[in-house]
Every structure is written in structure tokens, then in C-alpha cells.
Tab-separated table of N, CA and C and ligand atoms in Angstrom:
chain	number	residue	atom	x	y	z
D	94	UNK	N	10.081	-22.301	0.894
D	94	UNK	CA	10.687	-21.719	2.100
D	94	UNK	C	11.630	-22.740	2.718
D	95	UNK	N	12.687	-22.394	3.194
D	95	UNK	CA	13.725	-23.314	3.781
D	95	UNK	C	13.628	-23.081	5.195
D	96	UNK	N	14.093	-24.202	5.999
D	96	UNK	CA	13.965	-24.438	7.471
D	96	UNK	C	12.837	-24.542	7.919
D	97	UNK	N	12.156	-25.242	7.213
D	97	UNK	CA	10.684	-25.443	7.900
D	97	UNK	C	10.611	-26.336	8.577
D	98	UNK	N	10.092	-26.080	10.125
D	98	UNK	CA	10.118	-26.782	10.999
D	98	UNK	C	8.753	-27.164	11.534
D	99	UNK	N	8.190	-28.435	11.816
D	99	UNK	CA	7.002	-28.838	11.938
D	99	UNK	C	6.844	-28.649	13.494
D	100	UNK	N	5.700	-28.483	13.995
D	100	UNK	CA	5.367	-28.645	15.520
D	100	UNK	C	4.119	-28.748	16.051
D	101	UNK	N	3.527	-29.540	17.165
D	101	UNK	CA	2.171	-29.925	17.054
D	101	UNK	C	1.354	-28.720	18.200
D	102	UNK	N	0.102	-28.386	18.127
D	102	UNK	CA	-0.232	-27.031	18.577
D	102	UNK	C	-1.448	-28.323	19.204
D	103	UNK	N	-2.501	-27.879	20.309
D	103	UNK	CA	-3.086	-28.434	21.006
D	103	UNK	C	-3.786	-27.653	21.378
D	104	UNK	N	-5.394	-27.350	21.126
D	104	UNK	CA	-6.613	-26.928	20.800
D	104	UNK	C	-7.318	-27.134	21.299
D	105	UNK	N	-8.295	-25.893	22.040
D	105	UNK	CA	-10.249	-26.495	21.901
D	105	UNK	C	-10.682	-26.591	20.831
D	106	UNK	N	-11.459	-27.911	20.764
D	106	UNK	CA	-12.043	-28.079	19.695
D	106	UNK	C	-13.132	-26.646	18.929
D	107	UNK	N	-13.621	-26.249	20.101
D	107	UNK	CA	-14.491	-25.236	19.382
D	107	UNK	C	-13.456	-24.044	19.025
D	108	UNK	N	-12.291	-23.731	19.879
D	108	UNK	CA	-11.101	-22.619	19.301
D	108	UNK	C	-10.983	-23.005	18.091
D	109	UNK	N	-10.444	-23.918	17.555
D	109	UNK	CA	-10.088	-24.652	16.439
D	109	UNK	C	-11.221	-24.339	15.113
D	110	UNK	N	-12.612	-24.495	15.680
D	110	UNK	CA	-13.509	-24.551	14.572
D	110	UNK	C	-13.340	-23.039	14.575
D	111	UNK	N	-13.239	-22.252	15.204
D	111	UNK	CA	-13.392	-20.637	15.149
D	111	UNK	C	-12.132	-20.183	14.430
D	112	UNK	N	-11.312	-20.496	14.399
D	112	UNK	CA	-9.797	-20.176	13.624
D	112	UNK	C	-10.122	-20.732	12.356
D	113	UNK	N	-10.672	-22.146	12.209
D	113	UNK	CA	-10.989	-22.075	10.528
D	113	UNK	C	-11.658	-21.226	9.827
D	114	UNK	N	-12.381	-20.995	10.604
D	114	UNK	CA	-13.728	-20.052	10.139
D	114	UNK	C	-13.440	-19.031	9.767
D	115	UNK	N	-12.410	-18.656	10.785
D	115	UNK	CA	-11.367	-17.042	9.882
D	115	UNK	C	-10.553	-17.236	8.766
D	116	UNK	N	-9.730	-18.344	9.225
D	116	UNK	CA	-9.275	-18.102	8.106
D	116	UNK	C	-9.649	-18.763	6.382
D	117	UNK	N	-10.945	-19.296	6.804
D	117	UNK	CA	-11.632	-19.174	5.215
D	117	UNK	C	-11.807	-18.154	5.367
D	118	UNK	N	-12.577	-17.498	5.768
D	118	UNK	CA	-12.849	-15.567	5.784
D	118	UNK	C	-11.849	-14.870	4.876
D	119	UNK	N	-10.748	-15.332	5.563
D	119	UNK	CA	-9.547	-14.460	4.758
D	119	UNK	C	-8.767	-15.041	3.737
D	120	UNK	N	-9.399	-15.886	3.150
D	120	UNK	CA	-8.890	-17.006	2.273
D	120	UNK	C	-7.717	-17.173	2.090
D	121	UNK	N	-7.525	-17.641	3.505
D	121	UNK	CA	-5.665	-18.583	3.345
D	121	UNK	C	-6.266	-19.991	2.669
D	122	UNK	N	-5.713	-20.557	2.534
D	122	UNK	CA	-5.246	-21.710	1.646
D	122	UNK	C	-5.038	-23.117	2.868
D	123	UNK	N	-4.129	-22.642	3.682
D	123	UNK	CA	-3.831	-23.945	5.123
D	123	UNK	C	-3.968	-23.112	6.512
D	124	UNK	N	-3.756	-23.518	7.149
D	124	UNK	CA	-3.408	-23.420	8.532
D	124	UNK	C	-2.115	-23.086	9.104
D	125	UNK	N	-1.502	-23.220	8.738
D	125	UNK	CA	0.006	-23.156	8.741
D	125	UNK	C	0.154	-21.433	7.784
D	126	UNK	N	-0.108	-21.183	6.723
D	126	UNK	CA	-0.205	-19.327	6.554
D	126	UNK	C	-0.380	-18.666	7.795
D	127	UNK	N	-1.669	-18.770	8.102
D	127	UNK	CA	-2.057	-18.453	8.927
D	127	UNK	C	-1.466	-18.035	10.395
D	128	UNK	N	-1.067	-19.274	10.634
D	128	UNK	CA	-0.497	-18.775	12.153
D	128	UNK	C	0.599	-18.694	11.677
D	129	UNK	N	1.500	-18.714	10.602
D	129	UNK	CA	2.798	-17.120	10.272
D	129	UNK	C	2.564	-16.216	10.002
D	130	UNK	N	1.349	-16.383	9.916
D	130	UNK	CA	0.871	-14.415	9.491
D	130	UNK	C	0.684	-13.622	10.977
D	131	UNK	N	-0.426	-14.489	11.930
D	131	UNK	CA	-0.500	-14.478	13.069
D	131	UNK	C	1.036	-13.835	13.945
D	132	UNK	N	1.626	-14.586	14.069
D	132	UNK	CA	2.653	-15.098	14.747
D	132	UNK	C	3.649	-13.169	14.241
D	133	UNK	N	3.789	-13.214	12.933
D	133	UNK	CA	4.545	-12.255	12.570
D	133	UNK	C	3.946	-10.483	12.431
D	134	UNK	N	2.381	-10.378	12.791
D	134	UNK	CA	1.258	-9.704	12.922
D	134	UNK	C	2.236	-8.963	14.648
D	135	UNK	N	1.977	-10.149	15.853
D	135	UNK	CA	2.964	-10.176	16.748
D	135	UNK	C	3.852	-9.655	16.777
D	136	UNK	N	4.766	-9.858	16.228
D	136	UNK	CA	6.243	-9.536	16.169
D	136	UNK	C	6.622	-8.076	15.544
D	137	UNK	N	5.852	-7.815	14.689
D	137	UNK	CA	5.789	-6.559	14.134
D	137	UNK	C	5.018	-5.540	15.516
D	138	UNK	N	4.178	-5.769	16.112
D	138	UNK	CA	3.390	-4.652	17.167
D	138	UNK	C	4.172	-4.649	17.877
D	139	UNK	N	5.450	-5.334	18.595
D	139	UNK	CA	6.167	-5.755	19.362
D	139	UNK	C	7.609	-4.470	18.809
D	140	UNK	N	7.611	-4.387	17.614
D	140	UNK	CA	8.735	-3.335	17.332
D	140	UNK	C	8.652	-2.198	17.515
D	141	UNK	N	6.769	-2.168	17.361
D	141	UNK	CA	6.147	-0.372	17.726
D	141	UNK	C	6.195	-0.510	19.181
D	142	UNK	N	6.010	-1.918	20.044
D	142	UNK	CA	6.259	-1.553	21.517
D	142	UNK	C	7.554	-0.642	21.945
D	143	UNK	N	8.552	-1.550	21.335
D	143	UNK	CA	9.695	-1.554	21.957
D	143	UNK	C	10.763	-0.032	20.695
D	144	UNK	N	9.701	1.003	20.255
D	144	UNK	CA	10.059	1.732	19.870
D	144	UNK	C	11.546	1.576	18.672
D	145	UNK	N	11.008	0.379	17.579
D	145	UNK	CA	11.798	0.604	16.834
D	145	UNK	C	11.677	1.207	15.590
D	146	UNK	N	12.225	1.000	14.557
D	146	UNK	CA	12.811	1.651	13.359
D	146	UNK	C	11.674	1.001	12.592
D	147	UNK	N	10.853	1.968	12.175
D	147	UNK	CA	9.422	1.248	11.292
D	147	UNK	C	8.829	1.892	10.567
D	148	UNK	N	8.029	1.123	9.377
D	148	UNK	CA	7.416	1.991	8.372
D	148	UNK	C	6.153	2.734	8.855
D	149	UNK	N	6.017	3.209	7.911
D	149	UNK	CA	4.274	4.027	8.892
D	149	UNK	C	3.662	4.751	7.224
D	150	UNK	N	2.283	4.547	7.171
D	150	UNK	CA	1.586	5.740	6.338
D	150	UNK	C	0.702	6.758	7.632
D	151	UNK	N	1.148	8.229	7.083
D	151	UNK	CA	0.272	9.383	8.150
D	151	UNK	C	-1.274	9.603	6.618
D	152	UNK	N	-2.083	9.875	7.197
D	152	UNK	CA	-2.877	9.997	6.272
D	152	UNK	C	-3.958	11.092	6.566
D	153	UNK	N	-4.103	12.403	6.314
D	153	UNK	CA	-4.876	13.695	6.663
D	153	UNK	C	-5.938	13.843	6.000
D	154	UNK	N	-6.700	14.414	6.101
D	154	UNK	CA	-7.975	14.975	5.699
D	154	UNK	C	-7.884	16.493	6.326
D	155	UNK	N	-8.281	17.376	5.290
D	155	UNK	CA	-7.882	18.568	6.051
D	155	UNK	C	-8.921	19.843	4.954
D	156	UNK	N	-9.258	20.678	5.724
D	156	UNK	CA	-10.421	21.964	5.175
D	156	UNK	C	-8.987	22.365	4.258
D	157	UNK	N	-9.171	22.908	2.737
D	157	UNK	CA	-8.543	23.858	2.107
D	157	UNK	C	-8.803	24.911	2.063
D	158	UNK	N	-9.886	25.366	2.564
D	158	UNK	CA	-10.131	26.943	2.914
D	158	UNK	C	-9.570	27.541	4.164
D	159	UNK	N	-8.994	26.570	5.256
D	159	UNK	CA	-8.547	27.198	6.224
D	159	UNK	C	-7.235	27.414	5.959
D	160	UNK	N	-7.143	28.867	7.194
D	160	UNK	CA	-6.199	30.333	6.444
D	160	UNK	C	-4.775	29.396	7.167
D	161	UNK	N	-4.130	29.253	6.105
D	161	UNK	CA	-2.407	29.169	6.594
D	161	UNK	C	-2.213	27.453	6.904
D	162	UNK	N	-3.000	27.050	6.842
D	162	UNK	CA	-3.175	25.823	7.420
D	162	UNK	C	-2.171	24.384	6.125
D	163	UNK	N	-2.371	25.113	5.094
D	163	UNK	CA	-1.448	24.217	3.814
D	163	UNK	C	-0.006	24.676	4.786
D	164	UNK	N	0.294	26.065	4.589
D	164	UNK	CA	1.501	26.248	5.666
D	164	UNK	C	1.973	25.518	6.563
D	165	UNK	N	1.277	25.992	7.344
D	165	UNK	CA	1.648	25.118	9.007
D	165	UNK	C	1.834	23.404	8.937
D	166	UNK	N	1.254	22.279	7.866
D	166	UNK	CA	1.587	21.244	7.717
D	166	UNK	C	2.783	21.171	6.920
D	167	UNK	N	2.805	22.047	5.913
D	167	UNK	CA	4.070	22.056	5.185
D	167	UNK	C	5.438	22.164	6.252
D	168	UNK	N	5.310	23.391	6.748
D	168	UNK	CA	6.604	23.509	8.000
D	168	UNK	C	6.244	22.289	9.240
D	169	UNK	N	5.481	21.727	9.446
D	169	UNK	CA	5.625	20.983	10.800
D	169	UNK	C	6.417	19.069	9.859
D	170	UNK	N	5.859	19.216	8.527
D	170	UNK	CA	6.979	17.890	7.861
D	170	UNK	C	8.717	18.683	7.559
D	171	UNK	N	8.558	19.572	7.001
D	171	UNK	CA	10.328	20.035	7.439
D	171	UNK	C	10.583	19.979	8.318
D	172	UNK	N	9.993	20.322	9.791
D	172	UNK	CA	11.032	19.962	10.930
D	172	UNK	C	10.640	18.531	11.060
D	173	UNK	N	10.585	17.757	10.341
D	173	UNK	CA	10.625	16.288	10.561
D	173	UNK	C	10.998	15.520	9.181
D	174	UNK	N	11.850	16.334	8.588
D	174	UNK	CA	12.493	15.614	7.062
D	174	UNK	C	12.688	14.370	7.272
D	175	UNK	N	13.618	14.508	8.388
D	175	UNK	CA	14.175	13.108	8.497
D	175	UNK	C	13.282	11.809	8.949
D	176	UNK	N	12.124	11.957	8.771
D	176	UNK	CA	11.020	10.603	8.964
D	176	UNK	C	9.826	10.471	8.100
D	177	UNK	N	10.279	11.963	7.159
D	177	UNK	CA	9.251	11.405	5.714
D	177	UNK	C	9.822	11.142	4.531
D	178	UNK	N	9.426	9.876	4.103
D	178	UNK	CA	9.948	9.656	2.695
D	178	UNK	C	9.236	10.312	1.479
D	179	UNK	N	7.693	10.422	1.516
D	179	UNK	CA	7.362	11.041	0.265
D	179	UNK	C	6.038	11.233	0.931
D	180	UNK	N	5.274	12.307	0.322
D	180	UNK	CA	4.581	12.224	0.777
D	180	UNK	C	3.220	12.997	-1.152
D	181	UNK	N	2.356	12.677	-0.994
D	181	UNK	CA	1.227	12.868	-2.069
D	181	UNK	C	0.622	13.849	-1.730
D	182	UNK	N	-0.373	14.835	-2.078
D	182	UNK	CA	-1.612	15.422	-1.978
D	182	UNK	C	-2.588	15.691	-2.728
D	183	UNK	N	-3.875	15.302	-2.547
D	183	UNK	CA	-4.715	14.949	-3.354
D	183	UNK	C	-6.045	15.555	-3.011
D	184	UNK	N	-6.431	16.201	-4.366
D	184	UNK	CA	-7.684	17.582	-3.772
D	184	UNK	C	-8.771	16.720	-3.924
D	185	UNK	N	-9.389	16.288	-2.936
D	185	UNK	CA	-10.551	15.370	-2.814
D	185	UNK	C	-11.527	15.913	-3.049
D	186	UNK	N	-12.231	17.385	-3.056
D	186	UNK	CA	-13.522	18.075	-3.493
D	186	UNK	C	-12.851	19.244	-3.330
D	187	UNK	N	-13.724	20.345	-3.563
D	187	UNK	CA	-13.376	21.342	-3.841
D	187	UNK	C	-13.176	21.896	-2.371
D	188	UNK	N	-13.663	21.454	-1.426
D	188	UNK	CA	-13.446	22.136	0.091
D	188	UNK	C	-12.041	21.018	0.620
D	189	UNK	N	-11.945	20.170	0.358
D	189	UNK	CA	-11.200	19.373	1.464
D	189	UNK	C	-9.870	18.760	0.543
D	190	UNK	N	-8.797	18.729	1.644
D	190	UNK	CA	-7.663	17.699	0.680
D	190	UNK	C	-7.229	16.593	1.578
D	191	UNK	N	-6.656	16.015	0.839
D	191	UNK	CA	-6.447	14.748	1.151
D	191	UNK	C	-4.804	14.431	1.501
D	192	UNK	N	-4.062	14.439	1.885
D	192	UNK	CA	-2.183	13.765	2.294
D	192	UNK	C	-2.119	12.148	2.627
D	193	UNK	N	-1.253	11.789	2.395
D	193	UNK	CA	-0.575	10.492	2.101
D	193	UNK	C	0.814	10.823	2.433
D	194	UNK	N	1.400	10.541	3.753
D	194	UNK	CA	2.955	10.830	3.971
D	194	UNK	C	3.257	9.723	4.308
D	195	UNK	N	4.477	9.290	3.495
D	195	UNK	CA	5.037	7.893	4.003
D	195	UNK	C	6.059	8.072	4.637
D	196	UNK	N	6.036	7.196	6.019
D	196	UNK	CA	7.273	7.909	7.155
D	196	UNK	C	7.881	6.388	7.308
D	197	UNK	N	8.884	6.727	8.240
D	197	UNK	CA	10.083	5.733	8.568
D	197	UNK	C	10.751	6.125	9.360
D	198	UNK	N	10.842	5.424	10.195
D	198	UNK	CA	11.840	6.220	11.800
D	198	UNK	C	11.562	5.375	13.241
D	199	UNK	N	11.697	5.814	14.189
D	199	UNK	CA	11.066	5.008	15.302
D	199	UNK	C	9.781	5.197	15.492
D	200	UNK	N	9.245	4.311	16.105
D	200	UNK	CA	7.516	4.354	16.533
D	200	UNK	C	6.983	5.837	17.274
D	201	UNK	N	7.822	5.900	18.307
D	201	UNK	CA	7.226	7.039	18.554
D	201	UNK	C	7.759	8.193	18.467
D	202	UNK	N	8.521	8.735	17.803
D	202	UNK	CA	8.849	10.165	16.664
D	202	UNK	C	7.680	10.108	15.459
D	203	UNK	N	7.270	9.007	14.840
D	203	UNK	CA	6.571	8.539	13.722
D	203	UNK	C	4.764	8.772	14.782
D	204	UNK	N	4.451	8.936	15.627
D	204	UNK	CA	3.261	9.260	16.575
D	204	UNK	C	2.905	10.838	17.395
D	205	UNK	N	4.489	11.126	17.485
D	205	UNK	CA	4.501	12.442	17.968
D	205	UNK	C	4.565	13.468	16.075
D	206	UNK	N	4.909	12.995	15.345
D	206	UNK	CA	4.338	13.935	14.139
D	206	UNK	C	3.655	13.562	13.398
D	207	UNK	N	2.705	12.671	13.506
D	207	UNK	CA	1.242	12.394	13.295
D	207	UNK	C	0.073	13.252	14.648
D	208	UNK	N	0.774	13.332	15.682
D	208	UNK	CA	-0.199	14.278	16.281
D	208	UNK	C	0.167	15.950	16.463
D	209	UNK	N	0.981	16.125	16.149
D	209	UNK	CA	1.385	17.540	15.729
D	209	UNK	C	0.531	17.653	14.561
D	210	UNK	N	0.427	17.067	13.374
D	210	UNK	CA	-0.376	17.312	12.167
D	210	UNK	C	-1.938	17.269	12.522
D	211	UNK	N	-2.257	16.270	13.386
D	211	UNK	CA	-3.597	16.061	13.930
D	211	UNK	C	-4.000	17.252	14.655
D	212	UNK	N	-3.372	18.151	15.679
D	212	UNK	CA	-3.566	19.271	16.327
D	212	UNK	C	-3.756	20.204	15.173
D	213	UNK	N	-3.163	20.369	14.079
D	213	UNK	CA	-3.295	21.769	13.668
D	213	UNK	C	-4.508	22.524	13.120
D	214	UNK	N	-4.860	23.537	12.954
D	214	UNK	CA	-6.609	23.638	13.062
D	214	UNK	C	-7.040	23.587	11.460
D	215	UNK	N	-7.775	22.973	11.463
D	215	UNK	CA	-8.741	22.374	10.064
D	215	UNK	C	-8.373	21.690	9.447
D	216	UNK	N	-7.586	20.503	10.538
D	216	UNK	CA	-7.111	19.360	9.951
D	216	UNK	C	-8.413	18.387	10.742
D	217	UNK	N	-9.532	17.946	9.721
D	217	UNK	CA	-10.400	16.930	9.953
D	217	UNK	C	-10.089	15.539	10.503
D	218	UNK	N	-8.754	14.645	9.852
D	218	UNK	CA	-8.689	13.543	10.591
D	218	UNK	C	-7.135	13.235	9.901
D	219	UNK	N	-6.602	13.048	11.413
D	219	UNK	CA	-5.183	12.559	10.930
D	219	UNK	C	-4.914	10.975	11.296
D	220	UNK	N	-4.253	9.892	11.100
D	220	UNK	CA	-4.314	8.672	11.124
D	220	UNK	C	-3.122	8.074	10.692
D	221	UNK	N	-2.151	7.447	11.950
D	221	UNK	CA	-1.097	6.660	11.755
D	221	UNK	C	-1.081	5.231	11.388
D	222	UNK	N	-0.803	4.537	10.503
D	222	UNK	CA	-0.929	3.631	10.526
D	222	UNK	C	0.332	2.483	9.897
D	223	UNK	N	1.020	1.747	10.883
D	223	UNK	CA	2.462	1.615	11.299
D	223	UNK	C	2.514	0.324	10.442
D	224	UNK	N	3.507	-0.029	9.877
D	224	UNK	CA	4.036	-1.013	9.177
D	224	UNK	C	5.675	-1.679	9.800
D	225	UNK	N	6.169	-2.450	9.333
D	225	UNK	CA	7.194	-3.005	9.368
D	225	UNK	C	8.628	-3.000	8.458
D	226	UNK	N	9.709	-2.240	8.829
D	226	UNK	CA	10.591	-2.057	7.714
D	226	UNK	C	11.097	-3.629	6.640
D	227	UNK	N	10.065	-5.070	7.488
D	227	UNK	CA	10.478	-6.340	7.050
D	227	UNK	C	12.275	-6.789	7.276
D	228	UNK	N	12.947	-6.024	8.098
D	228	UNK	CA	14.380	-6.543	8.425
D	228	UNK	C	14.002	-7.568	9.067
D	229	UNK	N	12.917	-7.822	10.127
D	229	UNK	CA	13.747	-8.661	11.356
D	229	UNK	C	12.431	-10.154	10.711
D	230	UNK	N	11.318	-9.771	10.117
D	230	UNK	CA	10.266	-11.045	9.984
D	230	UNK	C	10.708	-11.447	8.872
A	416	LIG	NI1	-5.733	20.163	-2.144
């Protein structure tokens, strides 16, 4: 990595022992991963604050026996073409299916049609979960 810039950080000792402790947990390697992972963890929630341009997986669970209901998700992602890139479906048992929609757009267009899908009836559990398009980290 180029431009690496060193700088000294100043600690409770017991903060300190508690941050190692994680991050063996999560087996970084140094200290320094770490608080760029940290640091850029930040910066990314900070784009869903400030309503920007971001990745997202929507992820459904939904009854296949309920009437019209493949419908009504099908038409509620056309009126929102423009914030899904692809999306999967996957018959998880014989009663229930499963969606995988990968979206992209602003934070909250990408929240308001994750809960349009979440409202519709015999949809069991809908779940946004927001990523970073990686332009700005
Ligand atoms: Ni299915």
C-alpha cells in the first residue's frame, strides 16, 4: 500500500487489552488492519447516513402458497428497475422461497423498497443489508 502514514494512538491499558482480544477473535494479523477496517466500517455507515449511492443485498423469505404474492413482488421490483441489479430465487422447501436481490442506488430508495417487499402479505422476513459501492474507501 502506498502513502502510509504512521501515527501514535493513546490508550487504556485495559481498552487496549480488549481490542486485542477482538481482534485475535477475528484473526487480523496486526493492529494496524484493524483499525482500517474499523475506521472504513465508519466511513461506509456514514454514506448510508448521508444518503448516498450504495450497494445493498434485499434478502426475502416468503410463503409460496400465498395467492398472487410471486406477483405483487415481481411488480413492486419493476417499479424499482432502476435499483436492482440481479436478483436470484431459490425454492427453499416445498412451502417457502427464498430471493436474493442485489440493489444499488441511494440508501434510502434502497430501504423504502426493501419495506414495500417486507409489507406484502406472506412475505415472512425481508432484510436490507447495505454495502459500499468501494468509490470513496
Ligand atoms: Ni420458489
Amino acid at each position: 500500500m502506498s502513502n502510509l502514514v504512521r501515527f501514535g494512538v493513546s490508550l487504556d491499558n485495559k481498552l487496549l487489552n480488549q481490542f486485542d482480544q477482538l481482534i485475535k477473535q477475528h484473526s487480523y494479523t496486526n493492529r494496524s488492519n484493524a483499525i482500517a477496517d474499523i475506521i472504513r466500517d465508519k466511513l461506509i455507515e456514514q454514506e448510508w447516513l448521508s444518503n448516498e449511492v450504495v450497494t445493498g443485498v434485499v434478502t426475502i423469505v416468503f410463503d409460496h402458497h400465498q395467492r398472487d404474492l410471486t406477483n405483487s413482488l415481481t411488480n413492486i421490483q419493476h417499479d424499482h428497475h432502476e435499483l436492482i441489479i440481479s436478483s436470484q430465487h431459490i425454492h427453499l422447501d416445498h412451502d417457502n422461497c427464498y430471493e436474493i436481490i442485489v440493489v444499488k442506488g441511494r440508501a434510502n430508495e434502497l430501504n423504502k423498497l426493501c419495506d414495500r417487499l417486507k409489507a406484502a402479505k406472506g412475505v415472512k422476513h425481508a432484510k436490507l443489508s447495505l454495502a459500499t459501492t468501494g468509490e470513496k474507501v
